[in-house]
Short mmCIF file of C-alpha atoms in Angstrom, two decimals:
data_model
loop_
_atom_site.label_atom_id
_atom_site.label_comp_id
_atom_site.label_asym_id
_atom_site.label_seq_id
_atom_site.Cartn_x
_atom_site.Cartn_y
_atom_site.Cartn_z
CA MET A 20 12.00 35.07 20.81
CA GLU A 21 15.57 34.35 19.69
CA ASN A 22 15.76 34.38 15.89
CA LYS A 23 17.70 31.14 15.43
CA VAL A 24 16.27 28.22 13.43
CA PHE A 25 17.70 24.75 12.80
CA VAL A 26 16.26 23.17 9.64
CA LEU A 27 16.20 19.38 9.56
CA GLY A 28 16.46 18.24 5.95
CA SER A 29 18.55 19.58 3.07
CA GLY A 30 16.10 18.47 0.41
CA SER A 31 14.11 20.83 -1.78
CA TRP A 32 11.55 21.95 0.80
CA GLY A 33 14.02 22.31 3.65
CA THR A 34 16.32 24.35 1.43
CA ALA A 35 13.45 26.54 0.21
CA LEU A 36 12.18 27.35 3.72
CA ALA A 37 15.71 27.94 4.99
CA SER A 38 16.21 30.33 2.09
CA VAL A 39 13.13 32.32 3.17
CA LEU A 40 14.48 32.56 6.71
CA ALA A 41 17.92 33.60 5.48
CA ASP A 42 16.33 36.31 3.33
CA ASN A 43 14.64 37.51 6.52
CA GLN A 44 18.06 37.75 8.21
CA VAL A 45 17.32 34.88 10.57
CA ASP A 46 20.28 32.86 11.87
CA VAL A 47 19.44 29.60 10.08
CA LEU A 48 21.41 26.36 9.76
CA ILE A 49 20.36 23.41 7.56
CA TYR A 50 21.15 19.85 8.59
CA GLY A 51 21.66 17.29 5.82
CA ARG A 52 23.08 13.79 5.70
CA ASP A 53 24.50 14.22 2.20
CA LYS A 54 27.95 15.83 2.46
CA ASN A 55 27.84 16.91 -1.18
CA GLU A 56 24.64 18.90 -0.59
CA VAL A 57 26.05 20.49 2.55
CA ASP A 58 29.31 21.44 0.81
CA ASP A 59 27.39 22.81 -2.18
CA ILE A 60 25.33 25.08 0.08
CA ASN A 61 28.34 26.29 2.08
CA GLN A 62 30.84 26.71 -0.75
CA ASN A 63 28.74 27.52 -3.81
CA HIS A 64 25.56 28.96 -2.23
CA ARG A 65 23.54 26.40 -4.19
CA ASN A 66 21.81 23.08 -3.71
CA SER A 67 22.40 21.92 -7.26
CA LYS A 68 20.71 18.55 -6.75
CA TYR A 69 17.37 20.37 -6.59
CA PHE A 70 17.80 23.93 -7.90
CA SER A 71 19.82 26.02 -10.34
CA THR A 72 18.94 29.14 -8.35
CA ASN A 73 21.53 30.79 -6.09
CA LEU A 74 20.80 30.67 -2.37
CA PRO A 75 21.35 33.52 0.12
CA VAL A 76 25.03 33.84 1.05
CA ASN A 77 24.15 33.86 4.76
CA LEU A 78 22.55 30.40 4.53
CA LYS A 79 24.77 27.69 6.04
CA ALA A 80 24.53 23.91 6.30
CA THR A 81 26.00 21.12 8.44
CA ASN A 82 26.25 17.31 8.66
CA ASP A 83 26.31 17.55 12.46
CA LEU A 84 22.86 16.84 13.89
CA SER A 85 24.07 17.66 17.40
CA GLN A 86 24.06 21.35 16.41
CA ALA A 87 20.27 21.21 16.92
CA LYS A 88 20.76 21.69 20.67
CA ASN A 89 22.00 25.23 20.03
CA TYR A 90 18.79 26.38 18.35
CA PRO A 91 15.55 27.35 20.12
CA ILE A 92 13.44 26.65 16.99
CA ILE A 93 13.58 23.46 14.93
CA LEU A 94 11.93 23.28 11.51
CA THR A 95 11.54 19.71 10.22
CA CYS A 96 11.40 18.97 6.49
CA VAL A 97 11.82 15.19 6.32
CA PRO A 98 9.53 12.57 4.75
CA SER A 99 6.73 11.40 7.04
CA LYS A 100 8.28 7.91 7.20
CA SER A 101 11.45 9.42 8.75
CA PHE A 102 9.70 11.74 11.20
CA GLU A 103 9.64 9.38 14.18
CA SER A 104 13.27 8.33 13.80
CA ILE A 105 14.52 11.93 13.72
CA LEU A 106 12.60 12.63 16.94
CA VAL A 107 14.24 9.61 18.57
CA GLN A 108 17.63 11.02 17.59
CA LEU A 109 16.72 14.44 18.98
CA ASN A 110 15.95 12.84 22.35
CA GLU A 111 19.68 12.11 22.62
CA ILE A 112 20.73 15.60 21.56
CA LEU A 113 18.43 18.32 22.88
CA GLU A 114 19.04 19.98 26.23
CA ASN A 115 16.09 22.38 26.50
CA LYS A 116 12.48 22.81 25.42
CA THR A 117 12.34 23.69 21.75
CA ILE A 118 9.70 25.29 19.53
CA PHE A 119 8.97 22.75 16.83
CA ILE A 120 7.68 23.52 13.33
CA ASN A 121 6.88 20.52 11.16
CA ALA A 122 6.68 20.99 7.40
CA ALA A 123 6.32 17.27 6.61
CA LYS A 124 2.99 15.98 5.31
CA GLY A 125 1.45 12.57 5.74
CA PHE A 126 0.97 9.94 8.43
CA HIS A 127 3.05 7.48 10.41
CA PRO A 128 3.51 4.44 8.12
CA VAL A 129 2.75 1.86 10.83
CA SER A 130 0.57 3.44 13.52
CA TYR A 131 -1.29 5.64 10.97
CA LYS A 132 -1.18 8.53 13.45
CA ARG A 133 -1.02 12.18 12.50
CA LEU A 134 2.48 13.63 12.78
CA SER A 135 1.61 15.92 15.69
CA GLU A 136 0.52 12.81 17.59
CA VAL A 137 3.83 11.15 16.73
CA TYR A 138 5.66 14.22 18.02
CA TYR A 139 3.93 14.22 21.41
CA GLN A 140 4.33 10.47 21.82
CA THR A 141 7.98 10.30 20.73
CA LEU A 142 9.87 13.43 21.78
CA ASP A 143 10.73 13.45 25.48
CA ILE A 144 8.31 15.71 27.35
CA LYS A 145 11.18 17.72 28.81
CA PHE A 146 12.05 18.91 25.29
CA GLN A 147 8.50 19.53 24.07
CA GLY A 148 7.85 23.19 23.44
CA ASP A 149 5.03 24.54 21.31
CA TYR A 150 4.27 22.50 18.18
CA PHE A 151 3.26 23.95 14.82
CA ALA A 152 2.65 22.60 11.32
CA LEU A 153 3.59 24.62 8.23
CA ILE A 154 1.13 23.58 5.53
CA GLY A 155 -0.30 25.07 2.35
CA PRO A 156 -0.07 25.37 -1.45
CA SER A 157 3.65 25.66 -2.05
CA PHE A 158 6.18 24.17 -4.46
CA ALA A 159 9.77 24.52 -3.31
CA GLN A 160 11.07 25.68 -6.70
CA GLU A 161 8.79 28.71 -6.73
CA VAL A 162 9.70 29.63 -3.15
CA VAL A 163 13.43 29.51 -3.93
CA GLU A 164 12.76 31.71 -6.97
CA LYS A 165 10.93 34.17 -4.69
CA LYS A 166 7.59 33.69 -6.44
CA ILE A 167 4.58 34.78 -4.39
CA THR A 168 3.42 32.03 -2.02
CA THR A 169 0.93 31.89 0.87
CA ILE A 170 0.86 29.21 3.52
CA ASN A 171 -0.62 28.32 6.93
CA LEU A 172 1.19 28.10 10.26
CA VAL A 173 -1.02 25.85 12.38
CA GLY A 174 -0.80 25.57 16.16
CA LYS A 175 -2.48 26.34 19.46
CA ASN A 176 -0.24 28.99 21.05
CA GLN A 177 -1.27 32.14 19.22
CA ASP A 178 1.28 34.35 20.96
CA ILE A 179 4.17 32.22 19.70
CA SER A 180 2.39 31.69 16.39
CA SER A 181 2.20 35.46 15.83
CA LYS A 182 5.94 35.78 16.40
CA LEU A 183 6.76 32.90 14.07
CA GLN A 184 4.42 34.41 11.48
CA VAL A 185 6.55 37.55 11.46
CA LEU A 186 9.76 35.51 11.40
CA LEU A 187 8.68 33.62 8.28
CA SER A 188 6.81 36.27 6.29
CA ASN A 189 8.18 38.67 3.70
CA ASP A 190 7.08 40.26 0.43
CA TYR A 191 7.00 36.96 -1.48
CA PHE A 192 6.15 34.49 1.33
CA ARG A 193 3.03 35.30 3.34
CA VAL A 194 2.05 33.23 6.38
CA TYR A 195 -1.48 32.98 7.77
CA ARG A 196 -2.24 31.54 11.22
CA ASN A 197 -4.61 28.66 11.94
CA ASP A 198 -5.25 26.65 15.13
CA ASP A 199 -6.82 23.49 13.67
CA LEU A 200 -4.05 20.87 13.66
CA ILE A 201 -6.45 17.99 13.14
CA GLY A 202 -8.06 19.47 10.04
CA ALA A 203 -4.80 20.76 8.61
CA GLU A 204 -2.97 17.46 8.99
CA TYR A 205 -5.78 15.41 7.48
CA ALA A 206 -6.19 17.90 4.62
CA SER A 207 -2.47 17.90 3.81
CA GLY A 208 -2.24 14.12 3.88
CA LEU A 209 -5.42 13.33 2.00
CA LYS A 210 -4.86 15.82 -0.80
CA ASN A 211 -1.99 13.62 -2.02
CA VAL A 212 -4.45 10.78 -2.60
CA ILE A 213 -6.65 13.04 -4.74
CA ALA A 214 -3.54 14.28 -6.57
CA LEU A 215 -2.74 10.69 -7.51
CA ALA A 216 -6.26 10.42 -8.93
CA SER A 217 -5.88 13.72 -10.77
CA GLY A 218 -2.65 12.62 -12.41
CA THR A 219 -4.24 9.30 -13.31
CA ILE A 220 -7.20 10.81 -15.14
CA ALA A 221 -4.81 13.17 -16.97
CA GLY A 222 -2.76 10.15 -18.00
CA LEU A 223 -5.93 8.50 -19.28
CA GLY A 224 -6.53 11.52 -21.50
CA LEU A 225 -9.38 13.11 -19.55
CA GLN A 226 -9.35 16.88 -19.52
CA ASP A 227 -10.38 20.01 -17.63
CA ASN A 228 -14.03 19.09 -16.99
CA ALA A 229 -12.97 15.86 -15.34
CA LYS A 230 -10.19 17.56 -13.36
CA ALA A 231 -12.55 20.21 -11.99
CA SER A 232 -15.03 17.52 -10.97
CA LEU A 233 -12.34 15.42 -9.34
CA ILE A 234 -10.91 18.30 -7.31
CA THR A 235 -14.37 19.35 -6.13
CA ARG A 236 -15.50 15.86 -5.16
CA GLY A 237 -12.06 15.12 -3.76
CA LEU A 238 -12.42 18.12 -1.47
CA SER A 239 -15.77 16.69 -0.41
CA GLU A 240 -14.10 13.43 0.63
CA ILE A 241 -11.30 15.19 2.49
CA THR A 242 -13.79 17.38 4.32
CA ARG A 243 -16.09 14.49 5.19
CA TYR A 244 -13.23 12.50 6.68
CA GLY A 245 -11.67 15.46 8.46
CA LEU A 246 -14.91 16.66 10.03
CA ALA A 247 -15.57 13.15 11.32
CA HIS A 248 -12.25 13.31 13.16
CA GLY A 249 -12.66 16.77 14.68
CA GLY A 250 -11.39 19.13 11.98
CA LYS A 251 -13.02 22.48 11.20
CA MET A 252 -14.88 23.24 7.96
CA SER A 253 -12.99 26.55 7.58
CA THR A 254 -9.69 24.67 7.41
CA PHE A 255 -10.83 22.55 4.48
CA MET A 256 -12.07 25.64 2.65
CA GLY A 257 -8.74 27.45 3.19
CA LEU A 258 -5.09 27.19 2.22
CA CYS A 259 -4.51 23.85 3.98
CA GLY A 260 -7.50 22.29 2.25
CA MET A 261 -8.76 23.77 -1.00
CA GLY A 262 -5.56 25.71 -1.73
CA ASP A 263 -3.15 22.81 -1.33
CA LEU A 264 -5.52 20.47 -3.17
CA ILE A 265 -5.85 22.71 -6.23
CA LEU A 266 -2.08 23.11 -6.50
CA THR A 267 -1.18 19.45 -6.07
CA CYS A 268 -3.88 18.27 -8.47
CA SER A 269 -2.92 20.68 -11.23
CA SER A 270 0.82 20.47 -11.81
CA PHE A 271 3.48 18.03 -12.96
CA THR A 272 5.69 19.54 -10.26
CA SER A 273 3.74 17.37 -7.81
CA ARG A 274 5.28 13.90 -7.35
CA ASN A 275 1.83 12.52 -6.64
CA PHE A 276 0.44 13.97 -9.86
CA GLN A 277 3.46 12.61 -11.78
CA ALA A 278 2.98 9.15 -10.29
CA GLY A 279 -0.72 9.19 -11.11
CA PHE A 280 -0.02 10.35 -14.67
CA SER A 281 2.31 7.40 -15.23
CA ILE A 282 -0.32 5.03 -13.84
CA GLY A 283 -2.98 6.50 -16.11
CA LYS A 284 -0.79 6.39 -19.23
CA ASN A 285 -0.13 2.70 -18.62
CA ASP A 286 -3.70 2.03 -17.43
CA SER A 287 -2.01 0.07 -14.66
CA SER A 288 -0.04 0.68 -11.45
CA GLU A 289 2.36 -2.20 -12.15
CA PRO A 290 5.00 -0.15 -14.04
CA PHE A 291 4.91 2.44 -11.23
CA TRP A 292 5.63 -0.20 -8.60
CA ASN A 293 8.43 -1.65 -10.72
CA THR A 294 10.24 1.63 -11.41
CA ASN A 295 9.43 4.26 -8.75
CA LYS A 296 12.35 5.33 -6.55
CA THR A 297 10.96 8.54 -4.99
CA THR A 298 8.76 9.24 -1.98
CA VAL A 299 5.14 9.49 -3.14
CA GLU A 300 3.30 10.38 0.06
CA GLY A 301 -0.13 9.74 -1.42
CA VAL A 302 0.52 6.01 -1.75
CA ASN A 303 1.00 5.47 1.98
CA ALA A 304 -1.79 7.93 2.79
CA CYS A 305 -4.21 6.06 0.52
CA ASN A 306 -3.41 2.72 2.16
CA ILE A 307 -3.95 4.24 5.62
CA ILE A 308 -7.10 6.26 4.97
CA TYR A 309 -8.83 3.59 2.87
CA HIS A 310 -8.66 1.06 5.70
CA LYS A 311 -9.63 3.59 8.37
CA ALA A 312 -12.58 4.83 6.30
CA GLN A 313 -13.74 1.26 5.78
CA GLN A 314 -13.61 0.60 9.54
CA GLU A 315 -15.37 3.85 10.35
CA LYS A 316 -17.91 3.54 7.52
CA ILE A 317 -17.00 6.89 5.95
CA GLU A 318 -17.87 7.00 2.25
CA MET A 319 -14.78 7.84 0.16
CA PRO A 320 -15.31 6.59 -3.41
CA ILE A 321 -12.29 8.34 -4.98
CA THR A 322 -9.94 7.09 -2.29
CA THR A 323 -11.40 3.61 -2.71
CA ALA A 324 -10.82 3.72 -6.47
CA VAL A 325 -7.20 4.87 -5.99
CA TYR A 326 -6.66 2.07 -3.46
CA GLN A 327 -8.01 -0.53 -5.88
CA VAL A 328 -5.73 0.73 -8.65
CA LEU A 329 -2.64 0.80 -6.42
CA PHE A 330 -3.11 -2.32 -4.33
CA GLU A 331 -5.60 -4.55 -6.12
CA ASN A 332 -4.23 -4.18 -9.67
CA ARG A 333 -7.41 -2.65 -11.02
CA LYS A 334 -7.25 -0.79 -14.33
CA PRO A 335 -7.71 2.97 -13.84
CA SER A 336 -10.02 3.13 -16.87
CA GLU A 337 -12.34 0.61 -15.20
CA ALA A 338 -12.25 2.48 -11.90
CA VAL A 339 -13.29 5.72 -13.64
CA ILE A 340 -16.26 4.03 -15.32
CA GLU A 341 -17.43 2.62 -12.00
CA LEU A 342 -17.17 6.05 -10.33
CA MET A 343 -19.25 7.58 -13.11
CA ASN A 344 -21.92 4.89 -12.76
CA ARG A 345 -22.43 5.12 -9.03
CA ASP A 346 -25.99 5.77 -7.81
CA LEU A 347 -27.14 9.29 -8.67
CA LYS A 348 -27.62 11.53 -5.66
CA TYR A 349 -27.93 15.04 -4.24
CA GLU A 350 -24.55 16.76 -3.90
CA ILE A 351 -23.52 16.94 -0.26
CA TYR A 352 -20.35 17.37 1.77
#
């Protein structure tokens, strides 16, 4: 395998993963639309919009998307809402089959499909190589600072996966392999909904007992939904499931937690809707999964409560009381 990777997205996560690859002496090039970010990376070895940390001197960036055709591996770090459009652009650029690693999390905003499904339906078949998702408990800031992180590389071709595992791993970034794309993609998308709930209860003033309960029962919901759609239990108990959920539900670094905290502090989602300017993946995921769960008759009380707070103007404090007064039952997954 040729050690050349084109990273789509000069945001925090794209920069962090590109930094790992550069540390591993991989020929890596970041694509970004923002000329200031690209110039900062090339001239100052920084991406000051996101980090104060210096980047590897061998890490380069470009505004020229057409450079993607020169790289046998593409790593995508764009918001889920932009995933389809970047694939459409690649259809006009690529010349050969390409190994594709997707580090975006979430679902298509209109079709509600998982991102691997969007990939296979959108990218021209003549360019489709092996597809992988890179998912797990990881904040970009800690990766750039070379803090120990473990993550999953999820895909079917285990020969290629083993080679990519070596390409990405080092003494601070350890990659495990997994072959359950369905479970991993649902786990990574749904955990953002539970993170919104976790931030909300923190904003309401609830503490560690409530957080532990929420994470545990949130994992139950994620697992129930994922198993119903063909995911594997082991995935939900691993880094893609439990690991990512614990991280995202426990830190203000998470945008979803931050958004939830604001909603809880105001006991209303209205100020969030009026002021938010960032991508909060859990909002779209909640809208998608709530409606699908209703259609499929899958019980998801936390997701339902988050949906009511976000889209039906329900007070979070009222939603919490209703959750606590649901019928008593035996704990099951």
